[in-house]
Amino acid sequence: MLSLSEACERNKGPILEVLRQELAASTRVLEVGSGTGQHAVHFAAALPQLTWQPSELPENRWRSMCAPIPGRLRRSTPCSAPTRCTS
């Protein structure tokens, strides 16, 4: 069963509108703290000029982040985020 974030579903539209403007001249995005990967899937589909690179700490990564995406979405395989710093 894939994980689903209700908050992600509610806020992906407003975030996408900002990203359309802010990333208009970009080709790659590193998303830090990708969680379920829902934003990566949604934004990669809506912004085809971008290669979307999700990342998450291994212990927080959901299987849905690694699930295949249908179609020709330009999304890289999730990478592990750096280890937390301790002070």
CSV table of N, CA and C in Angstrom, one decimal:
chain,number,residue,atom,x,y,z
A,1,MET,N,0.8,-1.2,0.0
A,1,MET,CA,0.0,0.0,0.0
A,1,MET,C,0.9,1.2,0.0
A,2,LEU,N,0.6,2.2,-0.9
A,2,LEU,CA,1.4,3.4,-1.0
A,2,LEU,C,0.9,4.4,0.1
A,3,SER,N,1.8,5.2,0.6
A,3,SER,CA,1.5,6.2,1.5
A,3,SER,C,0.9,7.4,0.8
A,4,LEU,N,0.0,8.1,1.5
A,4,LEU,CA,-0.6,9.3,1.0
A,4,LEU,C,-0.7,10.4,2.0
A,5,SER,N,-0.3,11.6,1.7
A,5,SER,CA,-0.4,12.7,2.6
A,5,SER,C,-1.5,13.6,2.2
A,6,GLU,N,-2.5,13.8,3.1
A,6,GLU,CA,-3.7,14.7,2.7
A,6,GLU,C,-3.2,16.1,2.6
A,7,ALA,N,-2.2,16.5,3.4
A,7,ALA,CA,-1.7,17.9,3.3
A,7,ALA,C,-1.1,18.1,2.0
A,8,CYS,N,-0.4,17.2,1.5
A,8,CYS,CA,0.3,17.2,0.2
A,8,CYS,C,-0.7,17.4,-0.9
A,9,GLU,N,-1.8,16.7,-0.8
A,9,GLU,CA,-2.9,16.8,-1.8
A,9,GLU,C,-3.5,18.2,-1.8
A,10,ARG,N,-3.7,18.8,-0.6
A,10,ARG,CA,-4.3,20.1,-0.5
A,10,ARG,C,-3.4,21.2,-1.0
A,11,ASN,N,-2.1,21.1,-0.8
A,11,ASN,CA,-1.2,22.2,-1.1
A,11,ASN,C,-0.4,22.2,-2.4
A,12,LYS,N,-0.5,21.1,-3.1
A,12,LYS,CA,0.3,20.9,-4.3
A,12,LYS,C,-0.1,21.9,-5.4
A,13,GLY,N,-1.4,22.3,-5.5
A,13,GLY,CA,-1.8,23.3,-6.5
A,13,GLY,C,-1.2,24.7,-6.2
A,14,PRO,N,-1.3,25.2,-5.0
A,14,PRO,CA,-0.8,26.5,-4.7
A,14,PRO,C,0.8,26.6,-4.9
A,15,ILE,N,1.4,25.5,-4.4
A,15,ILE,CA,2.9,25.4,-4.5
A,15,ILE,C,3.3,25.4,-6.0
A,16,LEU,N,2.6,24.6,-6.8
A,16,LEU,CA,2.9,24.5,-8.2
A,16,LEU,C,2.9,25.9,-8.9
A,17,GLU,N,1.9,26.7,-8.5
A,17,GLU,CA,1.8,28.1,-9.2
A,17,GLU,C,3.0,28.9,-8.9
A,18,VAL,N,3.6,28.8,-7.7
A,18,VAL,CA,4.8,29.5,-7.3
A,18,VAL,C,6.0,28.9,-8.0
A,19,LEU,N,6.1,27.6,-8.1
A,19,LEU,CA,7.2,27.0,-8.7
A,19,LEU,C,7.2,27.3,-10.2
A,20,ARG,N,6.1,27.4,-10.9
A,20,ARG,CA,6.0,27.7,-12.3
A,20,ARG,C,6.8,29.1,-12.6
A,21,GLN,N,6.6,30.0,-11.7
A,21,GLN,CA,7.3,31.3,-11.8
A,21,GLN,C,8.7,31.2,-11.4
A,22,GLU,N,9.0,30.7,-10.3
A,22,GLU,CA,10.4,30.7,-9.7
A,22,GLU,C,11.3,29.8,-10.5
A,23,LEU,N,10.8,28.7,-11.1
A,23,LEU,CA,11.7,27.7,-11.7
A,23,LEU,C,11.6,27.8,-13.3
A,24,ALA,N,11.1,28.9,-13.8
A,24,ALA,CA,10.9,29.0,-15.2
A,24,ALA,C,12.2,28.8,-16.0
A,25,ALA,N,13.3,29.2,-15.5
A,25,ALA,CA,14.5,29.1,-16.3
A,25,ALA,C,15.4,28.0,-15.8
A,26,SER,N,14.9,27.1,-14.9
A,26,SER,CA,15.6,26.0,-14.4
A,26,SER,C,15.4,24.7,-15.2
A,27,THR,N,16.4,23.8,-15.0
A,27,THR,CA,16.2,22.5,-15.6
A,27,THR,C,16.3,21.3,-14.6
A,28,ARG,N,16.8,21.6,-13.4
A,28,ARG,CA,16.9,20.5,-12.4
A,28,ARG,C,16.5,21.1,-11.1
A,29,VAL,N,15.9,20.2,-10.3
A,29,VAL,CA,15.5,20.6,-8.9
A,29,VAL,C,15.9,19.4,-8.0
A,30,LEU,N,16.5,19.8,-6.9
A,30,LEU,CA,16.7,18.9,-5.8
A,30,LEU,C,15.7,19.2,-4.7
A,31,GLU,N,14.8,18.3,-4.5
A,31,GLU,CA,13.8,18.4,-3.4
A,31,GLU,C,14.3,17.7,-2.2
A,32,VAL,N,14.6,18.5,-1.1
A,32,VAL,CA,15.1,18.0,0.1
A,32,VAL,C,13.9,17.7,1.1
A,33,GLY,N,13.9,16.5,1.6
A,33,GLY,CA,12.8,16.1,2.5
A,33,GLY,C,11.5,15.8,1.7
A,34,SER,N,11.6,14.9,0.8
A,34,SER,CA,10.5,14.6,-0.1
A,34,SER,C,9.4,13.8,0.4
A,35,GLY,N,9.5,13.2,1.6
A,35,GLY,CA,8.4,12.5,2.3
A,35,GLY,C,7.9,11.4,1.4
A,36,THR,N,6.6,11.5,1.1
A,36,THR,CA,5.9,10.4,0.4
A,36,THR,C,6.3,10.4,-1.1
A,37,GLY,N,6.8,11.5,-1.6
A,37,GLY,CA,7.1,11.7,-3.0
A,37,GLY,C,6.0,12.2,-3.9
A,38,GLN,N,4.9,12.5,-3.2
A,38,GLN,CA,3.7,13.0,-4.0
A,38,GLN,C,4.0,14.3,-4.7
A,39,HIS,N,4.7,15.2,-4.0
A,39,HIS,CA,5.0,16.5,-4.7
A,39,HIS,C,5.9,16.2,-5.9
A,40,ALA,N,6.9,15.3,-5.8
A,40,ALA,CA,7.8,15.0,-6.9
A,40,ALA,C,7.0,14.5,-8.1
A,41,VAL,N,6.1,13.6,-7.9
A,41,VAL,CA,5.3,13.1,-9.0
A,41,VAL,C,4.4,14.2,-9.6
A,42,HIS,N,3.7,15.0,-8.8
A,42,HIS,CA,2.9,16.0,-9.3
A,42,HIS,C,3.6,17.1,-10.0
A,43,PHE,N,4.7,17.6,-9.4
A,43,PHE,CA,5.5,18.7,-10.0
A,43,PHE,C,6.2,18.2,-11.3
A,44,ALA,N,6.8,17.0,-11.3
A,44,ALA,CA,7.5,16.5,-12.5
A,44,ALA,C,6.5,16.4,-13.6
A,45,ALA,N,5.3,16.0,-13.4
A,45,ALA,CA,4.3,15.9,-14.5
A,45,ALA,C,3.9,17.3,-15.0
A,46,ALA,N,3.8,18.3,-14.1
A,46,ALA,CA,3.3,19.6,-14.5
A,46,ALA,C,4.4,20.5,-15.0
A,47,LEU,N,5.7,20.2,-14.7
A,47,LEU,CA,6.8,21.0,-15.2
A,47,LEU,C,7.8,20.1,-15.9
A,48,PRO,N,7.4,19.7,-17.2
A,48,PRO,CA,8.2,18.7,-17.9
A,48,PRO,C,9.6,19.2,-18.3
A,49,GLN,N,9.9,20.5,-18.2
A,49,GLN,CA,11.3,21.0,-18.5
A,49,GLN,C,12.3,20.6,-17.4
A,50,LEU,N,11.8,20.2,-16.3
A,50,LEU,CA,12.6,20.0,-15.1
A,50,LEU,C,12.9,18.5,-14.9
A,51,THR,N,14.1,18.2,-14.4
A,51,THR,CA,14.3,16.8,-13.9
A,51,THR,C,14.3,17.0,-12.4
A,52,TRP,N,13.3,16.3,-11.8
A,52,TRP,CA,13.0,16.4,-10.3
A,52,TRP,C,13.8,15.4,-9.6
A,53,GLN,N,14.6,15.8,-8.6
A,53,GLN,CA,15.4,14.8,-7.8
A,53,GLN,C,14.9,14.8,-6.4
A,54,PRO,N,14.1,13.9,-6.0
A,54,PRO,CA,13.6,13.8,-4.6
A,54,PRO,C,14.7,13.2,-3.7
A,55,SER,N,14.7,13.6,-2.5
A,55,SER,CA,15.6,13.0,-1.5
A,55,SER,C,14.9,12.9,-0.1
A,56,GLU,N,15.4,11.9,0.6
A,56,GLU,CA,14.8,11.7,2.0
A,56,GLU,C,15.8,10.9,2.8
A,57,LEU,N,15.8,11.1,4.1
A,57,LEU,CA,16.6,10.2,4.9
A,57,LEU,C,16.1,8.8,4.8
A,58,PRO,N,17.0,7.8,4.7
A,58,PRO,CA,16.5,6.4,4.5
A,58,PRO,C,15.5,5.9,5.4
A,59,GLU,N,15.6,6.3,6.7
A,59,GLU,CA,14.6,5.8,7.7
A,59,GLU,C,13.2,6.5,7.5
A,60,ASN,N,13.2,7.6,6.8
A,60,ASN,CA,11.9,8.3,6.5
A,60,ASN,C,11.3,8.0,5.1
A,61,ARG,N,12.1,7.3,4.3
A,61,ARG,CA,11.6,7.2,2.9
A,61,ARG,C,10.5,6.2,2.8
A,62,TRP,N,9.5,6.6,2.1
A,62,TRP,CA,8.3,5.7,1.9
A,62,TRP,C,8.5,4.9,0.6
A,63,ARG,N,7.9,3.8,0.5
A,63,ARG,CA,8.0,3.0,-0.7
A,63,ARG,C,7.4,3.7,-1.9
A,64,SER,N,6.4,4.6,-1.7
A,64,SER,CA,5.8,5.3,-2.8
A,64,SER,C,6.8,6.2,-3.5
A,65,MET,N,7.9,6.6,-2.8
A,65,MET,CA,8.9,7.5,-3.5
A,65,MET,C,9.6,6.7,-4.6
A,66,CYS,N,9.7,5.4,-4.4
A,66,CYS,CA,10.5,4.6,-5.3
A,66,CYS,C,9.6,3.9,-6.3
A,67,ALA,N,8.3,4.0,-6.2
A,67,ALA,CA,7.4,3.4,-7.1
A,67,ALA,C,7.5,3.9,-8.6
A,68,PRO,N,7.4,3.1,-9.6
A,68,PRO,CA,7.5,3.6,-10.9
A,68,PRO,C,6.5,4.6,-11.2
A,69,ILE,N,6.8,5.5,-12.1
A,69,ILE,CA,5.8,6.6,-12.5
A,69,ILE,C,5.5,6.3,-13.9
A,70,PRO,N,4.2,6.2,-14.2
A,70,PRO,CA,3.8,5.9,-15.6
A,70,PRO,C,4.1,7.1,-16.5
A,71,GLY,N,4.3,6.9,-17.8
A,71,GLY,CA,4.5,8.0,-18.7
A,71,GLY,C,6.0,8.3,-18.8
A,72,ARG,N,6.3,9.5,-19.3
A,72,ARG,CA,7.6,9.9,-19.5
A,72,ARG,C,8.1,11.0,-18.5
A,73,LEU,N,7.7,10.9,-17.3
A,73,LEU,CA,8.1,11.9,-16.4
A,73,LEU,C,9.6,11.9,-16.1
A,74,ARG,N,10.1,13.1,-16.0
A,74,ARG,CA,11.6,13.2,-15.8
A,74,ARG,C,11.8,13.4,-14.3
A,75,ARG,N,11.9,12.2,-13.6
A,75,ARG,CA,12.1,12.2,-12.2
A,75,ARG,C,13.3,11.2,-12.0
A,76,SER,N,14.3,11.7,-11.2
A,76,SER,CA,15.4,10.8,-10.9
A,76,SER,C,15.0,9.9,-9.7
A,77,THR,N,15.8,8.8,-9.6
A,77,THR,CA,15.6,7.9,-8.5
A,77,THR,C,15.9,8.6,-7.2
A,78,PRO,N,15.1,8.4,-6.1
A,78,PRO,CA,15.3,9.2,-4.9
A,78,PRO,C,16.7,8.9,-4.3
A,79,CYS,N,17.3,9.9,-3.8
A,79,CYS,CA,18.6,9.7,-3.2
A,79,CYS,C,18.5,9.9,-1.7
A,80,SER,N,19.5,9.5,-1.0
A,80,SER,CA,19.5,9.6,0.5
A,80,SER,C,19.9,11.0,0.8
A,81,ALA,N,19.2,11.7,1.7
A,81,ALA,CA,19.6,13.0,2.2
A,81,ALA,C,20.8,12.8,3.1
A,82,PRO,N,21.6,13.9,3.3
A,82,PRO,CA,22.8,13.8,4.2
A,82,PRO,C,22.4,13.4,5.6
A,83,THR,N,23.3,12.8,6.3
A,83,THR,CA,23.0,12.5,7.7
A,83,THR,C,22.8,13.8,8.5
A,84,ARG,N,22.0,13.7,9.5
A,84,ARG,CA,21.8,14.9,10.4
A,84,ARG,C,23.1,15.3,11.1
A,85,CYS,N,23.3,16.6,11.2
A,85,CYS,CA,24.4,17.1,11.9
A,85,CYS,C,24.1,17.1,13.4
A,86,THR,N,25.1,16.8,14.2
A,86,THR,CA,25.0,16.9,15.6
A,86,THR,C,25.9,17.9,16.2
A,87,SER,N,25.5,18.6,17.2
A,87,SER,CA,26.4,19.6,17.8
A,87,SER,C,26.6,19.4,19.2
